Amino acid sequence: MDKLLLYCEINVLCAVMLFIMAAKVSKEAFGNSAKRKVFVASIFFAAVLNLMDIVWQLGIYDVLHISHAMMHVINCVYFLCFGISSYLWLVFSEIIHKILLYKNKLLFALSMLPLFLFVVLAGASVNTGWFFYFDAAGVYRRGPLFLLQYVLTFCYVFMAAGISLCRLFSRKVYARREDYMLMLSFVVPPIVCSVLQYLLQPLPILSASFVLGFSLVFTSSMQTEISLDALTGINNRRKVLLELENNVRSLPKGKKLYFLFLDVDDFKSINDLYGHYDGDKTLQTVADALRAVCKTTGGICGRYGGDEFVMVQQLEENDDIRIVCSLIHDKVSEFNDNSDSDYDVSVSVGYSVFGGDGDDVQSLIQRADKQMYSRKRDGSKRRK
């Protein structure tokens, strides 16, 4: 009886946490309405799954006197909730990846086959015992197709993971790799916990895995929706890379797209000699200068990390990007003079131009980064 009490307590706790998370998500996370609704629905069915698990255990321990036929119904509802939650996770993943396969009627029908097959086998299992049965003494026994319940209802999460894995290695969506890593990480807790659940039946380990998986996605979504760098107030790395990706996809005819990579010169020396306060002040000065440049040129700037900054700039075909580079140097010098600092602040700037079909975000970044370090080494940053 102590094991039953612990089992029920864990399931209740997991269900409550999931319901609370669903309420929070419905108000705060995922600005896209469809994305939010699908994610909340997936959490909801996972929470109901926990409640059905409690009823199941109360029936198994004969605390509730439930007929064998009704136990089959409870088992079917449990795994249906499992399957629907998994399918909604697949839809959520498709929305993240912007592929929306579920809107295709044929693909939607095909995707429903695992759930349909489960319902058919679950109904037949009442007489065949394929999934489970009760022996002559009324003791619960696993059937020969017991594991198939998990395969049919959990396969959608594997589909979502497969899509994320394929997208992870695509150079065209470089800016969204963190999203795809997160989508892949969701599948790990349920897989590990499913194995443990199979081996250690008396504990609701699978229930805890859903809480962990959804929590990872929820907390990450709250972080990624913050698009500004906390120290400098300009765009963070994720935001500016998404802007770069959008510009690559929708570059107007007659325009050139440039990616600029900036690094603060001798930043380590400033930190070592004057302290971290002045180091932070230097980063803020550079950010303010870049903000002023972008206000003039219509570019988009952001902090890439550490003392590195980036800028996305569209120009007319005949415009010279070196004018923008010179403006950056001038503005950094001007803002530094106005800050009354005891040291000079300068930056090294490298840039790359989008080459059209065959080019991608990752290559743009690598070329600009390489040129920036080349200019830092040869000291030609203000001559070109």
mmCIF file of C-alpha atoms in Angstrom:
data_model
loop_
_atom_site.group_PDB
_atom_site.id
_atom_site.type_symbol
_atom_site.label_atom_id
_atom_site.label_comp_id
_atom_site.label_asym_id
_atom_site.label_seq_id
_atom_site.Cartn_x
_atom_site.Cartn_y
_atom_site.Cartn_z
ATOM 1 C CA MET A 1 0.000 0.000 0.000
ATOM 2 C CA ASP A 2 2.933 2.352 0.638
ATOM 3 C CA LYS A 3 4.085 1.815 -2.965
ATOM 4 C CA LEU A 4 0.601 2.646 -4.232
ATOM 5 C CA LEU A 5 0.515 5.826 -2.168
ATOM 6 C CA LEU A 6 3.923 6.902 -3.482
ATOM 7 C CA TYR A 7 2.870 6.054 -7.048
ATOM 8 C CA CYS A 8 -0.285 8.155 -6.757
ATOM 9 C CA GLU A 9 1.518 11.052 -5.070
ATOM 10 C CA ILE A 10 4.099 11.237 -7.872
ATOM 11 C CA ASN A 11 1.382 11.154 -10.526
ATOM 12 C CA VAL A 12 -0.682 13.835 -8.783
ATOM 13 C CA LEU A 13 2.389 16.041 -8.431
ATOM 14 C CA CYS A 14 3.269 15.574 -12.110
ATOM 15 C CA ALA A 15 -0.303 16.299 -13.215
ATOM 16 C CA VAL A 16 -0.488 19.464 -11.096
ATOM 17 C CA MET A 17 2.861 20.686 -12.441
ATOM 18 C CA LEU A 18 1.726 20.065 -16.020
ATOM 19 C CA PHE A 19 -1.585 21.879 -15.508
ATOM 20 C CA ILE A 20 0.258 24.837 -13.958
ATOM 21 C CA MET A 21 2.715 24.851 -16.863
ATOM 22 C CA ALA A 22 -0.158 24.777 -19.359
ATOM 23 C CA ALA A 23 -1.733 27.779 -17.637
ATOM 24 C CA LYS A 24 1.567 29.687 -17.701
ATOM 25 C CA VAL A 25 2.227 28.888 -21.351
ATOM 26 C CA SER A 26 -1.268 29.999 -22.372
ATOM 27 C CA LYS A 27 -0.504 33.446 -20.945
ATOM 28 C CA GLU A 28 3.222 34.047 -21.359
ATOM 29 C CA ALA A 29 5.029 31.836 -23.878
ATOM 30 C CA PHE A 30 5.054 31.425 -27.650
ATOM 31 C CA GLY A 31 3.746 34.570 -29.280
ATOM 32 C CA ASN A 32 2.411 32.552 -32.226
ATOM 33 C CA SER A 33 -1.170 31.578 -31.351
ATOM 34 C CA ALA A 34 -1.178 28.209 -33.162
ATOM 35 C CA LYS A 35 2.130 27.249 -31.581
ATOM 36 C CA ARG A 36 0.834 28.115 -28.117
ATOM 37 C CA LYS A 37 -2.457 26.229 -28.509
ATOM 38 C CA VAL A 38 -0.772 23.066 -29.771
ATOM 39 C CA PHE A 39 1.842 23.113 -27.007
ATOM 40 C CA VAL A 40 -0.804 23.656 -24.298
ATOM 41 C CA ALA A 41 -2.954 20.845 -25.716
ATOM 42 C CA SER A 42 0.026 18.480 -25.711
ATOM 43 C CA ILE A 43 0.703 19.318 -22.061
ATOM 44 C CA PHE A 44 -2.995 18.879 -21.194
ATOM 45 C CA PHE A 45 -3.188 15.336 -22.584
ATOM 46 C CA ALA A 46 0.055 14.460 -20.793
ATOM 47 C CA ALA A 47 -1.538 15.658 -17.538
ATOM 48 C CA VAL A 48 -4.695 13.601 -18.165
ATOM 49 C CA LEU A 49 -2.423 10.627 -18.827
ATOM 50 C CA ASN A 50 -1.121 10.966 -15.262
ATOM 51 C CA LEU A 51 -4.640 11.013 -13.840
ATOM 52 C CA MET A 52 -5.604 7.896 -15.805
ATOM 53 C CA ASP A 53 -2.485 6.188 -14.480
ATOM 54 C CA ILE A 54 -3.719 6.818 -10.938
ATOM 55 C CA VAL A 55 -7.112 5.252 -11.697
ATOM 56 C CA TRP A 56 -5.348 2.284 -13.302
ATOM 57 C CA GLN A 57 -3.199 1.640 -10.242
ATOM 58 C CA LEU A 58 -6.161 1.970 -7.896
ATOM 59 C CA GLY A 59 -7.878 -0.702 -9.983
ATOM 60 C CA ILE A 60 -4.812 -2.969 -10.051
ATOM 61 C CA TYR A 61 -4.484 -2.785 -6.248
ATOM 62 C CA ASP A 62 -8.259 -3.341 -5.946
ATOM 63 C CA VAL A 63 -8.744 -0.095 -4.021
ATOM 64 C CA LEU A 64 -11.378 0.673 -6.635
ATOM 65 C CA HIS A 65 -13.434 -2.310 -7.739
ATOM 66 C CA ILE A 66 -13.177 -1.951 -11.510
ATOM 67 C CA SER A 67 -14.239 -4.660 -13.947
ATOM 68 C CA HIS A 68 -11.680 -6.164 -16.286
ATOM 69 C CA ALA A 69 -13.500 -4.711 -19.294
ATOM 70 C CA MET A 70 -13.337 -1.227 -17.759
ATOM 71 C CA MET A 71 -9.632 -1.712 -17.034
ATOM 72 C CA HIS A 72 -9.151 -2.267 -20.768
ATOM 73 C CA VAL A 73 -10.982 1.013 -21.402
ATOM 74 C CA ILE A 74 -8.792 2.838 -18.878
ATOM 75 C CA ASN A 75 -5.663 1.390 -20.482
ATOM 76 C CA CYS A 76 -6.909 2.470 -23.922
ATOM 77 C CA VAL A 77 -7.632 6.024 -22.736
ATOM 78 C CA TYR A 78 -4.208 6.181 -21.053
ATOM 79 C CA PHE A 79 -2.335 5.275 -24.227
ATOM 80 C CA LEU A 80 -4.627 7.412 -26.395
ATOM 81 C CA CYS A 81 -3.683 10.410 -24.248
ATOM 82 C CA PHE A 82 -0.073 9.330 -24.674
ATOM 83 C CA GLY A 83 -0.490 9.133 -28.448
ATOM 84 C CA ILE A 84 -2.435 12.396 -28.822
ATOM 85 C CA SER A 85 0.098 14.266 -26.690
ATOM 86 C CA SER A 86 2.905 12.805 -28.823
ATOM 87 C CA TYR A 87 1.104 13.692 -32.056
ATOM 88 C CA LEU A 88 0.550 17.273 -30.881
ATOM 89 C CA TRP A 89 4.258 17.439 -30.099
ATOM 90 C CA LEU A 90 4.924 16.447 -33.713
ATOM 91 C CA VAL A 91 2.619 19.257 -34.896
ATOM 92 C CA PHE A 92 4.370 21.687 -32.543
ATOM 93 C CA SER A 93 7.694 20.571 -34.007
ATOM 94 C CA GLU A 94 6.380 21.138 -37.546
ATOM 95 C CA ILE A 95 5.301 24.671 -36.624
ATOM 96 C CA ILE A 96 8.775 25.345 -35.213
ATOM 97 C CA HIS A 97 10.331 24.033 -38.438
ATOM 98 C CA LYS A 98 7.747 25.878 -40.578
ATOM 99 C CA ILE A 99 6.931 22.827 -42.699
ATOM 100 C CA LEU A 100 3.299 22.166 -41.597
ATOM 101 C CA LEU A 101 2.917 18.647 -43.004
ATOM 102 C CA TYR A 102 -0.218 18.155 -40.906
ATOM 103 C CA LYS A 103 -2.145 20.503 -43.248
ATOM 104 C CA ASN A 104 -1.771 18.004 -46.099
ATOM 105 C CA LYS A 105 -4.848 15.729 -45.985
ATOM 106 C CA LEU A 106 -3.027 12.640 -47.248
ATOM 107 C CA LEU A 107 -0.109 13.067 -44.850
ATOM 108 C CA PHE A 108 -2.541 13.762 -42.009
ATOM 109 C CA ALA A 109 -4.416 10.532 -42.761
ATOM 110 C CA LEU A 110 -1.162 8.567 -42.892
ATOM 111 C CA SER A 111 -0.021 10.094 -39.609
ATOM 112 C CA MET A 112 -3.227 8.868 -37.950
ATOM 113 C CA LEU A 113 -2.515 5.225 -38.847
ATOM 114 C CA PRO A 114 -0.496 4.404 -35.692
ATOM 115 C CA LEU A 115 -3.287 5.701 -33.427
ATOM 116 C CA PHE A 116 -5.949 3.921 -35.495
ATOM 117 C CA LEU A 117 -3.993 0.658 -35.331
ATOM 118 C CA PHE A 118 -3.598 1.066 -31.583
ATOM 119 C CA VAL A 119 -7.362 1.516 -31.071
ATOM 120 C CA VAL A 120 -8.082 -1.599 -33.172
ATOM 121 C CA LEU A 121 -5.541 -3.717 -31.297
ATOM 122 C CA ALA A 122 -6.663 -2.342 -27.930
ATOM 123 C CA GLY A 123 -10.254 -3.329 -28.720
ATOM 124 C CA ALA A 124 -9.175 -6.788 -29.842
ATOM 125 C CA SER A 125 -6.990 -7.168 -26.766
ATOM 126 C CA VAL A 126 -10.087 -7.485 -24.574
ATOM 127 C CA ASN A 127 -10.596 -10.971 -26.023
ATOM 128 C CA THR A 128 -7.101 -11.827 -27.281
ATOM 129 C CA GLY A 129 -4.938 -10.468 -24.454
ATOM 130 C CA TRP A 130 -2.485 -9.040 -26.993
ATOM 131 C CA PHE A 131 -1.644 -6.000 -24.873
ATOM 132 C CA PHE A 132 -2.467 -7.417 -21.430
ATOM 133 C CA TYR A 133 -4.894 -9.759 -19.730
ATOM 134 C CA PHE A 134 -6.010 -10.977 -16.321
ATOM 135 C CA ASP A 135 -5.371 -14.640 -15.535
ATOM 136 C CA ALA A 136 -7.780 -17.020 -13.838
ATOM 137 C CA ALA A 137 -6.770 -15.638 -10.447
ATOM 138 C CA GLY A 138 -7.490 -12.080 -11.587
ATOM 139 C CA VAL A 139 -3.799 -11.122 -11.696
ATOM 140 C CA TYR A 140 -2.639 -8.618 -14.332
ATOM 141 C CA ARG A 141 -0.313 -10.060 -16.988
ATOM 142 C CA ARG A 142 1.474 -8.439 -19.924
ATOM 143 C CA GLY A 143 0.501 -9.691 -23.366
ATOM 144 C CA PRO A 144 2.786 -10.560 -26.305
ATOM 145 C CA LEU A 145 2.227 -7.134 -27.924
ATOM 146 C CA PHE A 146 2.604 -5.145 -24.709
ATOM 147 C CA LEU A 147 5.530 -3.051 -25.993
ATOM 148 C CA LEU A 148 3.680 -2.257 -29.223
ATOM 149 C CA GLN A 149 1.429 0.088 -27.224
ATOM 150 C CA TYR A 150 4.427 2.320 -26.541
ATOM 151 C CA VAL A 151 5.732 2.082 -30.108
ATOM 152 C CA LEU A 152 2.416 3.056 -31.725
ATOM 153 C CA THR A 153 1.713 5.958 -29.387
ATOM 154 C CA PHE A 154 5.248 7.275 -28.966
ATOM 155 C CA CYS A 155 6.304 7.075 -32.623
ATOM 156 C CA TYR A 156 5.281 10.708 -33.232
ATOM 157 C CA VAL A 157 7.975 11.964 -30.889
ATOM 158 C CA PHE A 158 10.526 9.953 -32.880
ATOM 159 C CA MET A 159 9.181 11.520 -36.088
ATOM 160 C CA ALA A 160 9.615 14.990 -34.594
ATOM 161 C CA ALA A 161 13.138 14.102 -33.483
ATOM 162 C CA GLY A 162 13.961 12.825 -36.970
ATOM 163 C CA ILE A 163 12.794 16.078 -38.572
ATOM 164 C CA SER A 164 14.847 18.092 -36.075
ATOM 165 C CA LEU A 165 17.915 15.936 -36.714
ATOM 166 C CA CYS A 166 17.678 16.493 -40.471
ATOM 167 C CA ARG A 167 17.200 20.238 -40.043
ATOM 168 C CA LEU A 168 20.074 20.416 -37.578
ATOM 169 C CA PHE A 169 22.584 19.696 -40.332
ATOM 170 C CA SER A 170 21.024 22.061 -42.859
ATOM 171 C CA ARG A 171 23.212 25.104 -43.504
ATOM 172 C CA LYS A 172 20.180 27.117 -44.608
ATOM 173 C CA VAL A 173 18.713 27.261 -41.083
ATOM 174 C CA TYR A 174 21.919 27.901 -39.136
ATOM 175 C CA ALA A 175 20.295 30.531 -36.889
ATOM 176 C CA ARG A 176 17.712 28.049 -35.589
ATOM 177 C CA ARG A 177 20.063 25.264 -34.565
ATOM 178 C CA GLU A 178 19.423 25.912 -30.877
ATOM 179 C CA ASP A 179 15.711 25.293 -31.510
ATOM 180 C CA TYR A 180 16.453 21.995 -33.221
ATOM 181 C CA MET A 181 18.799 20.870 -30.450
ATOM 182 C CA LEU A 182 16.030 21.628 -27.966
ATOM 183 C CA MET A 183 13.492 19.620 -29.980
ATOM 184 C CA LEU A 184 15.939 16.710 -30.005
ATOM 185 C CA SER A 185 16.538 16.971 -26.261
ATOM 186 C CA PHE A 186 12.797 16.571 -25.580
ATOM 187 C CA VAL A 187 12.857 12.973 -26.782
ATOM 188 C CA VAL A 188 15.667 11.872 -24.444
ATOM 189 C CA PRO A 189 13.835 11.851 -21.048
ATOM 190 C CA PRO A 190 10.803 9.858 -22.331
ATOM 191 C CA ILE A 191 13.014 7.267 -24.049
ATOM 192 C CA VAL A 192 15.185 6.717 -20.983
ATOM 193 C CA CYS A 193 12.204 6.759 -18.644
ATOM 194 C CA SER A 194 10.162 4.417 -20.864
ATOM 195 C CA VAL A 195 12.890 1.797 -20.515
ATOM 196 C CA LEU A 196 13.027 2.334 -16.756
ATOM 197 C CA GLN A 197 9.213 2.239 -16.566
ATOM 198 C CA TYR A 198 9.223 -1.107 -18.375
ATOM 199 C CA LEU A 199 11.831 -2.512 -15.996
ATOM 200 C CA LEU A 200 10.522 -0.876 -12.808
ATOM 201 C CA GLN A 201 6.745 -1.075 -13.255
ATOM 202 C CA PRO A 202 5.781 0.049 -9.700
ATOM 203 C CA LEU A 203 7.092 3.604 -10.277
ATOM 204 C CA PRO A 204 5.549 6.248 -12.627
ATOM 205 C CA ILE A 205 8.892 7.229 -14.133
ATOM 206 C CA LEU A 206 7.369 7.993 -17.539
ATOM 207 C CA SER A 207 5.112 10.620 -15.960
ATOM 208 C CA ALA A 208 8.118 12.455 -14.567
ATOM 209 C CA SER A 209 9.801 12.391 -17.990
ATOM 210 C CA PHE A 210 6.960 14.391 -19.543
ATOM 211 C CA VAL A 211 7.264 17.041 -16.857
ATOM 212 C CA LEU A 212 11.012 17.239 -17.463
ATOM 213 C CA GLY A 213 10.660 17.381 -21.258
ATOM 214 C CA PHE A 214 7.958 20.047 -21.299
ATOM 215 C CA SER A 215 9.817 22.058 -18.648
ATOM 216 C CA LEU A 216 12.947 22.121 -20.823
ATOM 217 C CA VAL A 217 10.979 23.495 -23.764
ATOM 218 C CA PHE A 218 8.998 25.983 -21.664
ATOM 219 C CA THR A 219 11.999 27.495 -19.888
ATOM 220 C CA SER A 220 13.940 27.656 -23.135
ATOM 221 C CA SER A 221 11.042 29.400 -24.880
ATOM 222 C CA MET A 222 10.969 32.068 -22.188
ATOM 223 C CA GLN A 223 14.691 32.677 -22.697
ATOM 224 C CA THR A 224 14.627 32.745 -26.493
ATOM 225 C CA GLU A 225 11.710 35.171 -26.593
ATOM 226 C CA ILE A 226 13.993 37.676 -24.885
ATOM 227 C CA SER A 227 15.646 39.178 -27.957
ATOM 228 C CA LEU A 228 17.814 41.876 -26.351
ATOM 229 C CA ASP A 229 21.281 41.531 -24.866
ATOM 230 C CA ALA A 230 21.020 42.337 -21.152
ATOM 231 C CA LEU A 231 24.259 44.337 -20.913
ATOM 232 C CA THR A 232 24.180 46.442 -24.079
ATOM 233 C CA GLY A 233 20.472 46.699 -24.871
ATOM 234 C CA ILE A 234 20.959 45.805 -28.552
ATOM 235 C CA ASN A 235 19.863 42.580 -30.233
ATOM 236 C CA ASN A 236 21.296 39.343 -28.879
ATOM 237 C CA ARG A 237 23.027 36.763 -31.055
ATOM 238 C CA ARG A 238 19.918 34.703 -31.717
ATOM 239 C CA LYS A 239 17.826 37.678 -32.781
ATOM 240 C CA VAL A 240 20.372 39.148 -35.185
ATOM 241 C CA LEU A 241 21.057 35.739 -36.786
ATOM 242 C CA LEU A 242 17.340 35.252 -37.339
ATOM 243 C CA GLU A 243 17.250 38.675 -38.990
ATOM 244 C CA LEU A 244 20.181 37.635 -41.182
ATOM 245 C CA GLU A 245 18.389 34.435 -42.138
ATOM 246 C CA ASN A 246 15.230 36.384 -43.027
ATOM 247 C CA ASN A 247 17.253 38.827 -45.140
ATOM 248 C CA VAL A 248 18.918 35.959 -46.998
ATOM 249 C CA ARG A 249 15.512 34.471 -47.835
ATOM 250 C CA SER A 250 13.854 37.719 -48.928
ATOM 251 C CA LEU A 251 16.590 39.957 -50.334
ATOM 252 C CA PRO A 252 14.961 42.529 -52.674
ATOM 253 C CA LYS A 253 16.081 42.693 -56.278
ATOM 254 C CA GLY A 254 18.788 45.287 -56.847
ATOM 255 C CA LYS A 255 20.063 45.048 -53.261
ATOM 256 C CA LYS A 256 23.242 43.575 -51.816
ATOM 257 C CA LEU A 257 23.318 41.960 -48.391
ATOM 258 C CA TYR A 258 26.389 42.337 -46.168
ATOM 259 C CA PHE A 259 27.266 40.711 -42.872
ATOM 260 C CA LEU A 260 29.759 42.618 -40.726
ATOM 261 C CA PHE A 261 31.747 41.062 -37.886
ATOM 262 C CA LEU A 262 33.320 43.369 -35.284
ATOM 263 C CA ASP A 263 35.765 42.704 -32.466
ATOM 264 C CA VAL A 264 36.891 45.221 -29.820
ATOM 265 C CA ASP A 265 40.644 45.768 -30.045
ATOM 266 C CA ASP A 266 42.705 44.915 -26.947
ATOM 267 C CA PHE A 267 39.573 44.246 -24.917
ATOM 268 C CA LYS A 268 41.381 41.825 -22.604
ATOM 269 C CA SER A 269 43.931 44.525 -21.769
ATOM 270 C CA ILE A 270 41.143 46.975 -20.910
ATOM 271 C CA ASN A 271 39.590 44.397 -18.603
ATOM 272 C CA ASP A 272 42.913 43.549 -16.966
ATOM 273 C CA LEU A 273 44.135 47.135 -16.519
ATOM 274 C CA TYR A 274 40.911 48.975 -15.708
ATOM 275 C CA GLY A 275 38.606 46.253 -14.373
ATOM 276 C CA HIS A 276 35.385 44.619 -15.498
ATOM 277 C CA TYR A 277 33.297 47.731 -14.879
ATOM 278 C CA ASP A 278 35.259 49.594 -17.552
ATOM 279 C CA GLY A 279 35.162 46.502 -19.730
ATOM 280 C CA ASP A 280 31.364 46.502 -19.578
ATOM 281 C CA LYS A 281 31.367 50.246 -20.191
ATOM 282 C CA THR A 282 33.459 49.690 -23.333
ATOM 283 C CA LEU A 283 30.992 47.133 -24.663
ATOM 284 C CA GLN A 284 28.133 49.546 -24.017
ATOM 285 C CA THR A 285 30.007 52.307 -25.859
ATOM 286 C CA VAL A 286 30.520 50.109 -28.920
ATOM 287 C CA ALA A 287 26.867 49.029 -28.805
ATOM 288 C CA ASP A 288 25.693 52.654 -28.632
ATOM 289 C CA ALA A 289 27.939 53.525 -31.575
ATOM 290 C CA LEU A 290 26.566 50.628 -33.630
ATOM 291 C CA ARG A 291 23.019 51.630 -32.764
ATOM 292 C CA ALA A 292 23.756 55.129 -34.070
ATOM 293 C CA VAL A 293 25.272 53.712 -37.271
ATOM 294 C CA CYS A 294 22.245 51.504 -37.890
ATOM 295 C CA LYS A 295 19.943 54.457 -37.375
ATOM 296 C CA THR A 296 21.763 56.139 -40.267
ATOM 297 C CA THR A 297 22.190 53.140 -42.584
ATOM 298 C CA GLY A 298 19.062 51.130 -41.773
ATOM 299 C CA GLY A 299 21.139 48.143 -40.670
ATOM 300 C CA ILE A 300 20.543 45.692 -37.827
ATOM 301 C CA CYS A 301 23.175 45.255 -35.119
ATOM 302 C CA GLY A 302 23.632 42.825 -32.277
ATOM 303 C CA ARG A 303 26.062 41.466 -29.733
ATOM 304 C CA TYR A 304 27.412 38.121 -30.897
ATOM 305 C CA GLY A 305 29.104 37.228 -27.622
ATOM 306 C CA GLY A 306 31.948 38.480 -25.424
ATOM 307 C CA ASP A 307 33.517 41.480 -27.163
ATOM 308 C CA GLU A 308 32.193 40.512 -30.597
ATOM 309 C CA PHE A 309 29.427 42.378 -32.397
ATOM 310 C CA VAL A 310 27.697 41.821 -35.729
ATOM 311 C CA MET A 311 25.688 43.872 -38.170
ATOM 312 C CA VAL A 312 23.356 43.020 -41.055
ATOM 313 C CA GLN A 313 23.281 45.645 -43.782
ATOM 314 C CA GLN A 314 21.425 45.927 -47.084
ATOM 315 C CA LEU A 315 22.835 48.349 -49.661
ATOM 316 C CA GLU A 316 22.067 49.361 -53.215
ATOM 317 C CA GLU A 317 24.113 47.605 -55.908
ATOM 318 C CA ASN A 318 26.452 50.589 -56.400
ATOM 319 C CA ASP A 319 26.874 51.524 -52.710
ATOM 320 C CA ASP A 320 30.220 50.857 -51.025
ATOM 321 C CA ILE A 321 30.220 48.838 -47.795
ATOM 322 C CA ARG A 322 33.568 50.404 -46.867
ATOM 323 C CA ILE A 323 31.726 53.676 -46.214
ATOM 324 C CA VAL A 324 29.674 51.863 -43.575
ATOM 325 C CA CYS A 325 32.872 50.398 -42.074
ATOM 326 C CA SER A 326 34.416 53.887 -41.879
ATOM 327 C CA LEU A 327 31.252 55.192 -40.241
ATOM 328 C CA ILE A 328 31.507 52.453 -37.614
ATOM 329 C CA HIS A 329 35.105 53.419 -36.781
ATOM 330 C CA ASP A 330 34.163 57.113 -36.600
ATOM 331 C CA LYS A 331 31.145 56.530 -34.378
ATOM 332 C CA VAL A 332 33.064 54.256 -31.993
ATOM 333 C CA SER A 333 35.753 56.933 -31.660
ATOM 334 C CA GLU A 334 33.153 59.676 -31.195
ATOM 335 C CA PHE A 335 31.172 57.811 -28.547
ATOM 336 C CA ASN A 336 34.361 56.850 -26.722
ATOM 337 C CA ASP A 337 35.507 60.494 -26.627
ATOM 338 C CA ASN A 338 32.150 61.487 -25.172
ATOM 339 C CA SER A 339 32.412 58.826 -22.462
ATOM 340 C CA ASP A 340 35.510 60.447 -20.879
ATOM 341 C CA SER A 341 37.329 57.113 -20.688
ATOM 342 C CA ASP A 342 41.073 56.977 -19.976
ATOM 343 C CA TYR A 343 41.812 54.714 -22.919
ATOM 344 C CA ASP A 344 41.141 54.521 -26.647
ATOM 345 C CA VAL A 345 38.460 52.181 -27.943
ATOM 346 C CA SER A 346 38.609 50.853 -31.488
ATOM 347 C CA VAL A 347 37.225 47.878 -33.361
ATOM 348 C CA SER A 348 38.347 45.569 -36.132
ATOM 349 C CA VAL A 349 35.719 45.071 -38.821
ATOM 350 C CA GLY A 350 35.378 42.287 -41.347
ATOM 351 C CA TYR A 351 32.553 41.797 -43.794
ATOM 352 C CA SER A 352 31.166 39.372 -46.346
ATOM 353 C CA VAL A 353 28.580 39.764 -49.083
ATOM 354 C CA PHE A 354 25.780 37.319 -49.773
ATOM 355 C CA GLY A 355 26.509 35.502 -53.015
ATOM 356 C CA GLY A 356 22.990 34.379 -53.883
ATOM 357 C CA ASP A 357 22.058 30.769 -54.620
ATOM 358 C CA GLY A 358 24.557 28.354 -53.115
ATOM 359 C CA ASP A 359 25.537 30.746 -50.338
ATOM 360 C CA ASP A 360 24.224 30.445 -46.779
ATOM 361 C CA VAL A 361 24.233 32.079 -43.357
ATOM 362 C CA GLN A 362 27.026 29.946 -41.921
ATOM 363 C CA SER A 363 29.361 30.736 -44.819
ATOM 364 C CA LEU A 364 28.571 34.452 -44.544
ATOM 365 C CA ILE A 365 29.535 34.430 -40.872
ATOM 366 C CA GLN A 366 32.713 32.419 -41.434
ATOM 367 C CA ARG A 367 33.942 34.691 -44.231
ATOM 368 C CA ALA A 368 33.274 37.880 -42.268
ATOM 369 C CA ASP A 369 34.911 36.412 -39.164
ATOM 370 C CA LYS A 370 37.984 35.358 -41.149
ATOM 371 C CA GLN A 371 38.368 38.792 -42.726
ATOM 372 C CA MET A 372 37.926 40.521 -39.376
ATOM 373 C CA TYR A 373 40.757 38.533 -37.767
ATOM 374 C CA SER A 374 42.921 39.067 -40.829
ATOM 375 C CA ARG A 375 42.483 42.820 -40.494
ATOM 376 C CA LYS A 376 43.129 42.647 -36.782
ATOM 377 C CA ARG A 377 46.446 40.906 -37.466
ATOM 378 C CA ASP A 378 47.723 43.169 -40.241
ATOM 379 C CA GLY A 379 46.480 46.416 -38.707
ATOM 380 C CA SER A 380 44.653 47.507 -41.851
ATOM 381 C CA LYS A 381 41.267 47.950 -40.252
ATOM 382 C CA ARG A 382 41.166 51.717 -40.805
ATOM 383 C CA ARG A 383 42.731 51.785 -44.230
ATOM 384 C CA LYS A 384 40.152 49.645 -46.048
#
